[in-house]
Structures are given as structure tokens and as C-alpha cells.
Short mmCIF file of C-alpha atoms in Angstrom, two decimals:
data_model
loop_
_atom_site.label_atom_id
_atom_site.label_comp_id
_atom_site.label_asym_id
_atom_site.label_seq_id
_atom_site.Cartn_x
_atom_site.Cartn_y
_atom_site.Cartn_z
CA MET A 1 31.49 -8.96 5.63
CA THR A 2 28.12 -8.42 4.92
CA ASN A 3 26.34 -11.29 2.92
CA CYS A 4 23.03 -11.33 1.77
CA ILE A 5 20.17 -12.39 -1.13
CA ILE A 6 17.67 -10.21 -1.49
CA ALA A 7 14.83 -11.66 -3.60
CA SER A 8 11.52 -9.94 -5.14
CA THR A 9 9.73 -12.94 -4.17
CA SER A 10 9.79 -16.44 -2.83
CA THR A 11 7.82 -18.39 -5.21
CA LEU A 12 7.92 -18.42 -8.97
CA HIS A 13 4.66 -19.35 -10.82
CA GLY A 14 4.69 -23.14 -11.43
CA SER A 15 7.24 -23.88 -9.23
CA GLN A 16 7.84 -24.75 -5.42
CA PRO A 17 8.82 -21.94 -2.94
CA LEU A 18 12.49 -21.16 -3.08
CA GLU A 19 13.01 -23.59 -5.86
CA TYR A 20 14.68 -21.12 -8.28
CA LEU A 21 17.03 -19.88 -5.51
CA LEU A 22 18.08 -23.36 -3.59
CA GLU A 23 21.76 -23.21 -5.35
CA THR A 24 22.28 -19.67 -4.55
CA LEU A 25 21.12 -20.22 -0.86
CA GLU A 26 23.49 -23.43 -0.44
CA GLU A 27 26.48 -21.02 -1.48
CA LEU A 28 24.83 -18.28 1.20
CA TYR A 29 24.66 -20.52 3.85
CA GLN A 30 27.74 -22.45 3.63
CA GLY A 31 29.14 -23.70 6.44
CA GLN A 32 26.14 -23.39 8.48
CA ASP A 33 23.75 -26.19 9.83
CA GLU A 34 20.95 -23.76 11.36
CA VAL A 35 18.92 -20.81 10.19
CA LEU A 36 17.19 -18.39 12.11
CA PHE A 37 13.61 -18.03 10.25
CA ILE A 38 11.76 -14.78 10.84
CA PRO A 39 7.89 -15.34 9.97
CA TYR A 40 6.47 -12.05 11.33
CA ALA A 41 5.08 -10.97 8.27
CA ARG A 42 2.45 -13.51 7.77
CA PRO A 43 -0.79 -12.24 8.68
CA GLY A 44 -2.40 -15.30 9.25
CA GLY A 45 -4.10 -18.20 7.42
CA ILE A 46 -1.27 -20.69 8.78
CA THR A 47 0.09 -20.32 12.04
CA HIS A 48 3.76 -19.46 12.72
CA ASP A 49 4.50 -22.80 13.58
CA GLU A 50 3.19 -24.15 10.24
CA TYR A 51 5.12 -21.46 8.00
CA THR A 52 8.43 -22.72 9.85
CA ILE A 53 7.63 -26.38 9.33
CA GLY A 54 7.02 -25.54 5.68
CA ILE A 55 10.08 -23.02 5.50
CA ASN A 56 12.17 -25.99 7.56
CA ASN A 57 10.80 -28.71 4.66
CA ILE A 58 12.47 -26.52 1.99
CA PHE A 59 15.98 -26.24 3.95
CA LYS A 60 15.86 -29.83 4.58
CA LYS A 61 16.90 -30.09 0.92
CA ILE A 62 19.96 -28.27 1.21
CA ASN A 63 20.87 -29.79 4.65
CA LYS A 64 19.72 -26.74 6.86
CA ARG A 65 17.84 -26.54 10.01
CA ILE A 66 15.24 -24.13 10.72
CA VAL A 67 14.49 -22.48 14.21
CA SER A 68 12.02 -19.79 14.47
CA ILE A 69 12.39 -16.27 16.36
CA HIS A 70 8.68 -17.09 17.62
CA MET A 71 10.08 -20.23 19.32
CA PHE A 72 12.35 -17.99 21.65
CA SER A 73 10.99 -16.25 24.65
CA ASP A 74 13.39 -13.44 24.01
CA ALA A 75 14.51 -11.97 20.71
CA GLN A 76 18.05 -11.22 21.93
CA GLU A 77 18.79 -15.06 22.71
CA ALA A 78 17.44 -15.89 19.17
CA PHE A 79 20.23 -13.74 17.54
CA LYS A 80 22.85 -14.47 19.83
CA ASN A 81 24.01 -18.07 18.27
CA ALA A 82 22.19 -17.04 14.82
CA GLN A 83 24.33 -18.50 12.13
CA GLY A 84 22.06 -17.44 9.38
CA ILE A 85 18.78 -15.54 9.07
CA TYR A 86 16.01 -15.76 6.57
CA THR A 87 12.98 -13.14 6.80
CA GLY A 88 9.94 -14.50 4.59
CA GLY A 89 7.35 -12.60 2.88
CA GLY A 90 3.78 -12.01 3.77
CA ASN A 91 3.13 -8.36 4.79
CA THR A 92 5.45 -5.69 5.29
CA PHE A 93 3.59 -3.50 7.48
CA LEU A 94 2.74 -6.70 10.09
CA LEU A 95 6.73 -7.67 9.33
CA VAL A 96 7.94 -4.02 10.60
CA ASP A 97 5.37 -3.42 13.23
CA GLN A 98 6.53 -6.72 14.87
CA LEU A 99 10.33 -6.03 14.36
CA TYR A 100 9.71 -2.76 16.01
CA ARG A 101 7.55 -4.35 19.01
CA ASN A 102 10.19 -7.19 19.33
CA GLU A 103 13.10 -4.68 19.36
CA CYS A 104 14.63 -7.03 16.34
CA ILE A 105 15.69 -3.91 14.08
CA PRO A 106 19.37 -3.46 15.55
CA LEU A 107 19.53 -6.83 16.17
CA ILE A 108 19.25 -7.98 12.51
CA ARG A 109 21.35 -5.11 11.47
CA ASP A 110 23.97 -5.78 13.64
CA ALA A 111 23.93 -9.69 12.68
CA VAL A 112 23.64 -8.86 9.06
CA MET A 113 26.80 -6.13 9.29
CA SER A 114 29.09 -8.47 11.26
CA GLY A 115 28.40 -11.20 8.43
CA THR A 116 25.69 -13.56 9.28
CA PRO A 117 24.52 -14.31 5.81
CA TYR A 118 21.06 -12.90 5.57
CA LEU A 119 17.88 -14.13 3.04
CA GLY A 120 15.19 -11.86 2.39
CA THR A 121 12.04 -12.83 0.15
CA SER A 122 9.44 -10.25 -0.39
CA ALA A 123 8.31 -8.07 2.65
CA GLY A 124 11.89 -9.58 4.22
CA SER A 125 13.44 -7.62 1.03
CA ASN A 126 11.81 -4.43 1.54
CA ILE A 127 13.13 -4.39 4.99
CA CYS A 128 16.50 -4.47 3.51
CA GLY A 129 15.92 -0.72 2.02
CA LEU A 130 16.31 2.27 3.95
CA THR A 131 12.61 2.44 4.49
CA MET A 132 9.67 0.26 3.82
CA GLN A 133 7.87 3.17 1.84
CA THR A 134 8.02 1.11 -1.73
CA THR A 135 6.33 -1.72 -0.48
CA ASN A 136 2.93 -2.98 -2.46
CA ASP A 137 1.19 -4.14 0.70
CA MET A 138 -1.76 -2.77 2.74
CA PRO A 139 -1.48 -1.12 5.74
CA ILE A 140 -3.32 -3.98 7.90
CA VAL A 141 -1.63 -2.57 11.01
CA HIS A 142 0.32 1.10 11.86
CA PRO A 143 4.11 0.54 12.35
CA PRO A 144 5.71 3.40 14.91
CA SER A 145 7.94 4.01 11.91
CA LEU A 146 8.70 2.83 8.42
CA LYS A 147 12.24 3.13 8.67
CA THR A 148 13.78 -0.43 7.91
CA LEU A 149 17.26 -1.85 8.05
CA GLY A 150 19.53 0.44 6.00
CA ILE A 151 21.36 -2.82 4.55
CA VAL A 152 21.20 -1.22 1.12
CA PRO A 153 21.32 2.45 0.74
CA PHE A 154 18.14 2.83 -1.57
CA ASN A 155 14.70 1.27 -1.15
CA ILE A 156 13.31 -1.65 -2.95
CA ASN A 157 10.18 -2.25 -4.74
CA PRO A 158 9.81 -6.27 -4.69
CA HIS A 159 7.30 -7.92 -7.23
CA TYR A 160 7.93 -5.16 -9.59
CA LEU A 161 5.35 -5.12 -12.39
CA ASP A 162 5.51 -3.41 -15.59
CA PRO A 163 2.82 -1.26 -16.61
CA ASP A 164 0.05 -3.32 -18.68
CA PRO A 165 -0.62 -1.27 -21.94
CA ASN A 166 -4.06 -2.74 -22.41
CA SER A 167 -5.37 -1.58 -19.06
CA THR A 168 -8.39 0.39 -18.76
CA HIS A 169 -7.91 0.50 -14.92
CA LYS A 170 -7.28 4.21 -13.45
CA GLY A 171 -5.73 2.99 -10.23
CA GLU A 172 -1.97 4.11 -10.55
CA THR A 173 0.73 1.99 -12.01
CA ARG A 174 3.69 0.78 -10.04
CA GLU A 175 5.76 3.37 -11.92
CA THR A 176 3.43 6.16 -11.06
CA ARG A 177 3.46 5.25 -7.74
CA ILE A 178 7.23 5.12 -7.40
CA LYS A 179 7.22 8.76 -8.62
CA GLU A 180 4.75 9.78 -6.45
CA PHE A 181 7.33 8.34 -3.66
CA HIS A 182 10.23 10.55 -5.11
CA ASN A 183 7.93 13.99 -5.04
CA LEU A 184 8.61 13.40 -1.17
CA ASN A 185 11.67 11.27 -0.79
CA THR A 186 15.21 11.30 -2.50
CA GLN A 187 16.46 7.79 -2.14
CA PRO A 188 16.78 5.47 -5.41
CA VAL A 189 14.25 2.53 -5.60
CA VAL A 190 15.30 -0.60 -7.14
CA GLY A 191 12.08 -2.29 -8.92
CA LEU A 192 12.90 -5.97 -8.65
CA ARG A 193 10.81 -8.32 -11.13
CA GLU A 194 10.15 -11.83 -9.65
CA GLY A 195 12.98 -13.97 -10.27
CA SER A 196 15.63 -11.43 -9.60
CA TRP A 197 17.44 -10.86 -6.43
CA LEU A 198 20.24 -8.51 -5.32
CA LYS A 199 23.59 -10.33 -3.79
CA VAL A 200 25.08 -7.84 -1.24
CA GLU A 201 28.73 -9.02 -0.44
CA GLY A 202 30.64 -6.38 1.25
CA ASP A 203 30.50 -3.24 -0.44
CA LYS A 204 29.68 -5.12 -3.35
CA ILE A 205 25.85 -5.21 -4.80
CA THR A 206 24.99 -6.98 -7.67
CA LEU A 207 21.88 -8.17 -9.72
CA GLY A 208 21.06 -11.68 -9.74
CA GLY A 209 18.79 -13.56 -12.01
CA ASN A 210 18.15 -13.77 -15.71
CA LEU A 211 15.85 -10.44 -15.74
CA THR A 212 16.52 -6.71 -15.85
CA ALA A 213 15.81 -4.69 -13.16
CA ARG A 214 14.17 -1.03 -13.19
CA ILE A 215 16.05 1.76 -11.46
CA PHE A 216 14.27 4.91 -10.36
CA GLU A 217 15.95 7.73 -9.31
CA LYS A 218 14.69 11.21 -8.37
CA ASP A 219 14.29 13.87 -10.99
CA LYS A 220 15.74 11.16 -13.73
CA THR A 221 13.94 8.92 -16.44
CA PRO A 222 13.61 5.48 -15.06
CA TYR A 223 15.87 2.88 -16.68
CA GLU A 224 17.00 -0.64 -17.01
CA ILE A 225 20.09 -2.41 -16.00
CA GLU A 226 21.07 -6.03 -17.15
CA PRO A 227 21.45 -9.27 -14.88
CA GLY A 228 25.14 -9.19 -13.56
CA SER A 229 25.25 -5.28 -13.41
CA SER A 230 26.52 -3.28 -10.22
CA LEU A 231 24.42 -1.58 -8.16
CA SER A 232 27.60 -0.46 -5.61
CA GLU A 233 27.15 2.98 -6.88
CA LEU A 234 23.42 3.34 -6.61
CA ASN A 235 22.73 5.74 -3.59
CA MET B 1 -28.66 15.00 7.54
CA THR B 2 -25.83 13.35 5.98
CA ASN B 3 -25.25 13.99 2.25
CA CYS B 4 -22.24 12.30 0.24
CA ILE B 5 -21.32 10.73 -2.66
CA ILE B 6 -18.18 8.30 -2.08
CA ALA B 7 -17.07 7.23 -5.42
CA SER B 8 -14.43 4.50 -6.14
CA THR B 9 -12.54 6.76 -9.03
CA SER B 10 -12.81 10.49 -10.23
CA THR B 11 -11.94 9.42 -13.70
CA LEU B 12 -13.40 6.36 -16.08
CA HIS B 13 -11.29 5.11 -19.20
CA GLY B 14 -11.90 7.34 -22.21
CA SER B 15 -13.96 9.87 -20.30
CA GLN B 16 -12.91 13.11 -18.72
CA PRO B 17 -12.58 13.44 -14.96
CA LEU B 18 -15.67 13.19 -13.00
CA GLU B 19 -17.80 13.39 -16.53
CA TYR B 20 -19.90 10.24 -15.75
CA LEU B 21 -20.82 11.74 -12.35
CA LEU B 22 -21.97 15.05 -13.25
CA GLU B 23 -25.49 14.66 -13.04
CA THR B 24 -25.29 13.02 -9.81
CA LEU B 25 -23.06 16.00 -8.76
CA GLU B 26 -26.04 18.15 -9.52
CA GLU B 27 -28.11 16.89 -7.26
CA LEU B 28 -25.48 16.63 -4.44
CA TYR B 29 -24.96 20.17 -4.32
CA GLN B 30 -28.28 21.33 -5.34
CA GLY B 31 -28.66 25.06 -4.17
CA GLN B 32 -25.03 25.51 -3.48
CA ASP B 33 -22.93 28.01 -5.28
CA GLU B 34 -19.39 27.17 -3.98
CA VAL B 35 -17.58 23.88 -3.10
CA LEU B 36 -14.47 23.41 -0.85
CA PHE B 37 -11.85 21.53 -2.59
CA ILE B 38 -9.34 19.49 -0.80
CA PRO B 39 -6.22 18.97 -2.92
CA TYR B 40 -4.07 17.43 -0.18
CA ALA B 41 -3.75 13.73 -1.75
CA ARG B 42 -2.09 15.25 -4.92
CA PRO B 43 1.64 14.20 -4.52
CA GLY B 44 3.30 16.27 -6.88
CA GLY B 45 3.39 16.35 -10.71
CA ILE B 46 0.73 19.55 -10.58
CA THR B 47 0.59 22.17 -8.00
CA HIS B 48 -2.42 22.39 -5.42
CA ASP B 49 -3.00 25.69 -7.76
CA GLU B 50 -3.30 23.81 -10.85
CA TYR B 51 -5.34 20.91 -9.54
CA THR B 52 -8.05 23.74 -7.91
CA ILE B 53 -8.29 25.11 -11.51
CA GLY B 54 -8.66 21.90 -13.32
CA ILE B 55 -11.46 21.08 -10.65
CA ASN B 56 -13.15 24.76 -11.05
CA ASN B 57 -13.19 24.09 -15.08
CA ILE B 58 -14.95 20.74 -14.35
CA PHE B 59 -17.55 22.28 -11.56
CA LYS B 60 -18.13 25.32 -13.88
CA LYS B 61 -20.17 22.98 -16.03
CA ILE B 62 -22.85 22.42 -13.34
CA ASN B 63 -22.40 26.24 -12.51
CA LYS B 64 -20.05 25.65 -8.93
CA ARG B 65 -17.17 28.01 -8.06
CA ILE B 66 -14.25 26.08 -6.26
CA VAL B 67 -12.31 27.34 -3.62
CA SER B 68 -9.69 25.32 -2.19
CA ILE B 69 -8.47 24.90 1.36
CA HIS B 70 -4.95 25.56 0.61
CA MET B 71 -6.06 29.31 -0.55
CA PHE B 72 -7.08 29.86 3.19
CA SER B 73 -4.43 30.82 6.06
CA ASP B 74 -6.48 28.72 8.37
CA ALA B 75 -8.12 25.45 7.94
CA GLN B 76 -11.00 26.48 10.50
CA GLU B 77 -12.15 29.55 8.58
CA ALA B 78 -12.40 27.57 5.18
CA PHE B 79 -14.88 25.38 6.53
CA LYS B 80 -16.74 27.93 8.39
CA ASN B 81 -18.49 28.95 5.41
CA ALA B 82 -18.03 25.69 3.41
CA GLN B 83 -21.58 25.06 1.29
CA GLY B 84 -20.31 21.82 -0.06
CA ILE B 85 -16.83 19.69 -0.12
CA TYR B 86 -14.94 17.60 -2.38
CA THR B 87 -11.77 15.89 -1.77
CA GLY B 88 -9.89 14.87 -4.87
CA GLY B 89 -7.92 11.57 -5.29
CA GLY B 90 -3.86 11.10 -5.00
CA ASN B 91 -2.10 9.34 -2.42
CA THR B 92 -4.17 8.22 0.68
CA PHE B 93 -1.21 8.33 2.79
CA LEU B 94 -0.61 11.93 1.87
CA LEU B 95 -3.86 13.01 2.09
CA VAL B 96 -4.56 11.80 5.89
CA ASP B 97 -0.94 13.11 6.98
CA GLN B 98 -2.07 16.51 5.51
CA LEU B 99 -5.36 16.19 7.06
CA TYR B 100 -4.15 15.66 10.29
CA ARG B 101 -1.15 18.15 10.22
CA ASN B 102 -3.99 20.97 9.55
CA GLU B 103 -6.53 19.30 12.04
CA CYS B 104 -8.94 18.99 9.51
CA ILE B 105 -10.22 15.48 10.42
CA PRO B 106 -12.72 16.97 12.98
CA LEU B 107 -13.96 19.88 10.75
CA ILE B 108 -14.66 17.63 7.58
CA ARG B 109 -16.72 15.11 10.12
CA ASP B 110 -18.32 17.96 11.86
CA ALA B 111 -19.62 19.76 8.55
CA VAL B 112 -20.66 16.51 6.92
CA MET B 113 -22.39 15.35 10.04
CA SER B 114 -24.15 18.64 10.15
CA GLY B 115 -25.19 18.16 6.37
CA THR B 116 -23.10 19.77 4.13
CA PRO B 117 -22.87 17.88 1.09
CA TYR B 118 -19.15 15.71 0.30
CA LEU B 119 -17.98 14.00 -2.27
CA GLY B 120 -14.92 11.87 -2.46
CA THR B 121 -13.30 10.17 -5.49
CA SER B 122 -10.67 7.41 -4.70
CA ALA B 123 -8.34 8.82 -1.89
CA GLY B 124 -11.30 11.18 -0.85
CA SER B 125 -13.43 8.25 -0.65
CA ASN B 126 -10.89 6.08 1.27
CA ILE B 127 -11.19 8.73 4.12
CA CYS B 128 -14.80 8.36 4.78
CA GLY B 129 -14.17 4.59 5.95
CA LEU B 130 -13.38 4.03 9.95
CA THR B 131 -9.57 3.92 8.68
CA MET B 132 -7.60 4.11 5.34
CA GLN B 133 -6.10 0.30 5.89
CA THR B 134 -7.69 -0.65 2.98
CA THR B 135 -5.88 1.66 0.63
CA ASN B 136 -3.82 0.70 -2.29
CA ASP B 137 -1.50 3.48 -2.10
CA MET B 138 1.95 3.34 -1.27
CA PRO B 139 3.23 4.73 1.91
CA ILE B 140 4.80 7.51 0.76
CA VAL B 141 4.69 9.74 4.03
CA HIS B 142 3.77 8.18 7.64
CA PRO B 143 0.77 9.79 9.01
CA PRO B 144 0.11 10.06 12.93
CA SER B 145 -2.72 7.64 12.42
CA LEU B 146 -4.69 5.64 10.09
CA LYS B 147 -8.16 6.26 11.36
CA THR B 148 -10.39 8.41 9.19
CA LEU B 149 -13.64 10.15 9.03
CA GLY B 150 -15.99 7.34 9.82
CA ILE B 151 -19.06 8.53 7.81
CA VAL B 152 -19.86 4.91 7.06
CA PRO B 153 -19.28 2.32 9.80
CA PHE B 154 -16.93 0.26 7.45
CA ASN B 155 -13.86 0.73 5.09
CA ILE B 156 -13.87 1.38 1.31
CA ASN B 157 -11.74 -0.09 -1.03
CA PRO B 158 -11.68 2.15 -4.14
CA HIS B 159 -10.46 0.72 -7.67
CA TYR B 160 -11.53 -2.47 -6.85
CA LEU B 161 -9.92 -4.95 -8.98
CA ASP B 162 -10.77 -8.53 -9.71
CA PRO B 163 -7.80 -11.16 -9.84
CA ASP B 164 -7.16 -11.71 -13.40
CA PRO B 165 -7.24 -15.54 -13.86
CA ASN B 166 -4.50 -15.77 -16.29
CA SER B 167 -2.01 -13.80 -14.33
CA THR B 168 1.58 -15.59 -13.15
CA HIS B 169 2.08 -12.75 -10.94
CA LYS B 170 2.79 -14.05 -7.47
CA GLY B 171 2.29 -10.53 -5.32
CA GLU B 172 -0.94 -10.64 -3.38
CA THR B 173 -4.51 -10.12 -5.21
CA ARG B 174 -6.66 -7.58 -3.88
CA GLU B 175 -8.94 -10.18 -2.72
CA THR B 176 -5.99 -11.49 -0.73
CA ARG B 177 -4.96 -8.28 0.68
CA ILE B 178 -8.23 -7.75 2.11
CA LYS B 179 -8.39 -11.01 3.66
CA GLU B 180 -5.04 -10.23 5.30
CA PHE B 181 -6.51 -6.96 6.88
CA HIS B 182 -9.36 -9.28 8.21
CA ASN B 183 -6.89 -11.24 9.97
CA LEU B 184 -6.13 -8.17 12.07
CA ASN B 185 -9.29 -6.03 11.94
CA THR B 186 -12.82 -6.69 12.10
CA GLN B 187 -14.77 -3.99 10.33
CA PRO B 188 -16.11 -4.98 6.65
CA VAL B 189 -14.65 -3.41 3.52
CA VAL B 190 -16.68 -2.61 0.40
CA GLY B 191 -14.70 -2.78 -2.72
CA LEU B 192 -16.08 -0.48 -5.28
CA ARG B 193 -15.18 -0.81 -9.06
CA GLU B 194 -14.59 2.27 -11.07
CA GLY B 195 -17.79 3.61 -12.01
CA SER B 196 -19.62 2.62 -8.56
CA TRP B 197 -20.25 5.20 -5.96
CA LEU B 198 -22.00 5.29 -2.55
CA LYS B 199 -24.73 7.37 -1.98
CA VAL B 200 -24.87 8.53 2.07
CA GLU B 201 -28.18 10.09 2.83
CA GLY B 202 -28.79 9.77 6.61
CA ASP B 203 -28.71 6.60 7.63
CA LYS B 204 -29.29 5.30 4.44
CA ILE B 205 -26.38 3.67 2.11
CA THR B 206 -26.90 2.76 -1.29
CA LEU B 207 -24.79 1.51 -4.46
CA GLY B 208 -24.93 3.91 -7.15
CA GLY B 209 -23.38 2.92 -10.78
CA ASN B 210 -24.34 0.20 -12.88
CA LEU B 211 -21.66 -2.45 -11.36
CA THR B 212 -21.78 -4.90 -8.54
CA ALA B 213 -19.95 -4.13 -5.70
CA ARG B 214 -17.55 -6.55 -3.70
CA ILE B 215 -18.48 -6.89 0.06
CA PHE B 216 -15.61 -8.56 2.41
CA GLU B 217 -16.77 -9.43 6.02
CA LYS B 218 -14.43 -11.07 8.43
CA ASP B 219 -14.76 -14.84 8.64
CA LYS B 220 -17.34 -15.08 5.44
CA THR B 221 -16.90 -15.52 1.84
CA PRO B 222 -16.97 -12.35 -0.09
CA TYR B 223 -20.24 -11.70 -1.79
CA GLU B 224 -21.27 -9.38 -4.59
CA ILE B 225 -24.28 -6.95 -4.27
CA GLU B 226 -26.47 -5.35 -6.88
CA PRO B 227 -26.81 -1.65 -8.17
CA GLY B 228 -29.13 0.18 -6.17
CA SER B 229 -28.42 -2.35 -3.15
CA SER B 230 -28.75 -1.04 0.44
CA LEU B 231 -25.54 -1.05 2.79
CA SER B 232 -27.63 0.68 5.35
CA GLU B 233 -27.05 -2.90 7.41
CA LEU B 234 -23.63 -3.35 6.80
CA ASN B 235 -21.17 -2.90 9.97
#
């Protein structure tokens, strides 16, 4: 049975990475000792090794070890024994490009669909949607496709930001960009504010955290849903 | 001789589209009666016809007529007699996808390189760089390539936004995104604030408007350049 946490962000302002999610993660990875980390979204600044060590230090707090996919010579091998998966944030174009190059898309999907617990934050959440077309990131690389895992039957917009009513900036607001997406695409988009996550358990999808989320459906006025709401019927 | 205006935005807060640029455009299109408009960036909301009529109403003020590329059955025909070109804003992924589909990339480049005056605003400016990889837009379509016109030997980031020092948001700032770009790519990026433009005359590139621009070079601290500065040596 699918068992996923799809979070808007790894880190909340003024707190440590994943701190606000630790209890949720203890429940998600219950019974597992080791989590397979996917650091591919990180565009530099720190190496995959450093990124992995940082994540391991966090997961230690809930008594889990991290192994990272970049430590295996063969991605297939890494997934064969994966007890749990965590895909971290960074740049979604880079993440998706690396997933395609390393032929990981079907491997992650198969693992998740067969019940391996999965955590995504930011870019790692974006890829849980049907496509990565509602990312906020810059196209620093050109992946072969924008199709992603389709763990949920809609798209995710992580780090969702409300328009600033006092702004004099003429660049598009997030809402306008998603509206543009809907001029050419039909799937709903879930705007997840920082601090929110989706919990996927089998066919059940629920909004976690204390904030409302903003739902965008083609040709409908966007609307808010309350924490704890079901999104199982959204598609 | 190349003769281009590459503007951050068509519209400034509190003013009409292109109003702040009208004098500059009178000079750019001096001696021309008709300008070929490229509306491809517009993702909907208004039709290409409506977009074109709106632009024609603006260009009327400087005694120019607009013809739009979508009115021709054949793009090649449209460019054969083009006296001037204007590529408007919208979504850069859509614009570039449409330019590739309609085989316009070499047509615009050849026209510009042989001296046809060119105006780009926002998405229409982004495509003047080497690639569109420093766009702020969402990938609402997947173009076959991110390579663009290369009228200037660097990339453009239009609608450049300074980080908000009071923000609690954890999504990347514009500066961080451009730094991520430079982890994987080498060309400089010019962050053009709304109200700024680049004037390209032959080999001369100059910063227009009243604002400084922010220059990002790989492995260098970003720096500001004053209005009127030359960018002819940036590559």
C-alpha cells in the first residue's frame, strides 16, 4: 500500500531541516532501519557526500541510517533493498534529468507502488505529481521529459506563495503562472504552502500541517482546503 | 548592423504598456512603417488577434503599423519583408517551443544580424541570450531545446528581483537560482530590473534606463553596473 509524505519544504523559517516533520517521519518509516536518499536535486554548493552526511545527522534523531543512491554503482541495486526512500530538494530540472539518466523513474515508482515508504520535500515532492511542469525552479538543465512519478493524479506546486497585495513588480504571480499552465494542461495543481504536506496512504490523500492549501482546477476559481481535508477525489 | 532593445519588462507599475520605452522605440524603428509582431509567448487569456490589436494601438502612437506572424501562412514569408521585429512577453517556454515548431529561430537571428531593428520585452528579451535557462517562467510546455538567439553572448534574467531581507520564505531567491545555473553553465547572466534595457548596436552593448543592473559571472561575486555602462566585453 502506497505510503508517502509529500512536503512543500524541508525547512521552515527559524527551524532546523525536517525538524517540523520528525514525528511524521517516525511514523512513516516505522519498522525501517535504513532509508535510501536521493540527493540528485542538489546543484552544487555542497557535494552529494556532504548532503548525505547532513541528512544522515537528521535521520539519526529518529534512529534511521541513510544510504545514498550515489554510493551505489548501479541504481537498480540501490532500490533492490530499499526499506524507505527520501528525495531531497534543490533544482527540479536537475533532479528529473538525473533520474532519467540513471533510469530511476520506474524504480522509484515501482518501489512506492509496492509500499516502500517515501518522503519528498520540495523538488522531491514536485516529482510525485504527474509532471514537473509546476515547479518554481530555473531550467538549469534540459531533461528529456517533464513527466514524473504520478504517485498522485495531479501536479504539485511546492513553496506555494500568495500574491503580495503591495507588490509593484510586474513579473507573474504564482497564481498567474499556474493559470497559464492550465491554458495548456488539464490536471489539477495543489499549491502547498511551507509547513504543509500531503499524506498518501493507498488511495487516501490527506492535507497535513496547520495551513490551508490552494487548489487550482482548469476553468474553475482557485479555492482553499482546510488542514485534514481529503484530496482523494481530486484528479 | 545589429540594432536591438532588450527590455526587462513591457510594462512598469502604474503606467501603460511600453509607455516608458516609446521614445527609445521611435529611435529604434526610425524610418520604418511596419513592425512584425511575434505574439507566441502569450499562453492564453487573450487570443493572438487581441494581443496584436493591443500592440498595434500602442505602436500607432509612434506612427507604426503592426503585422503579426500568426497572420501569415508561412513564417518565412513574414520575415522576408519585415522592416522591424517585436517579440512580446508571456511564457518563455511557450515562446521558444513555438519558435522551434515554426522554424523561426534562424529567421529571427538572420534578420537581426542583418540589421532589422528588434525589440524584445520579458520573454522576448530572454530569447536574445545564449539560452533561455535563466527564465523565471514555469515549464508549461517542453520545447525541443533551450538554446535561443544568442544576439548577446550571455544570458538574460528579465524582471530581476532583489532578495527581500525580511522574507521568511524558504524557496530560493533569484540570486540563488542564478548561482545554481552557474554550477552547471558558464555564460554570464545579466539581471535586468524592471525599467532597464540593453541597447545593442553592432558590437556595442549599453545598459539603458535609470537603474543599475546586476551581473553574475561564474565563480565571481555578483556586482552592479551603472546606467549607461558598456557590456560589450561581457562574455
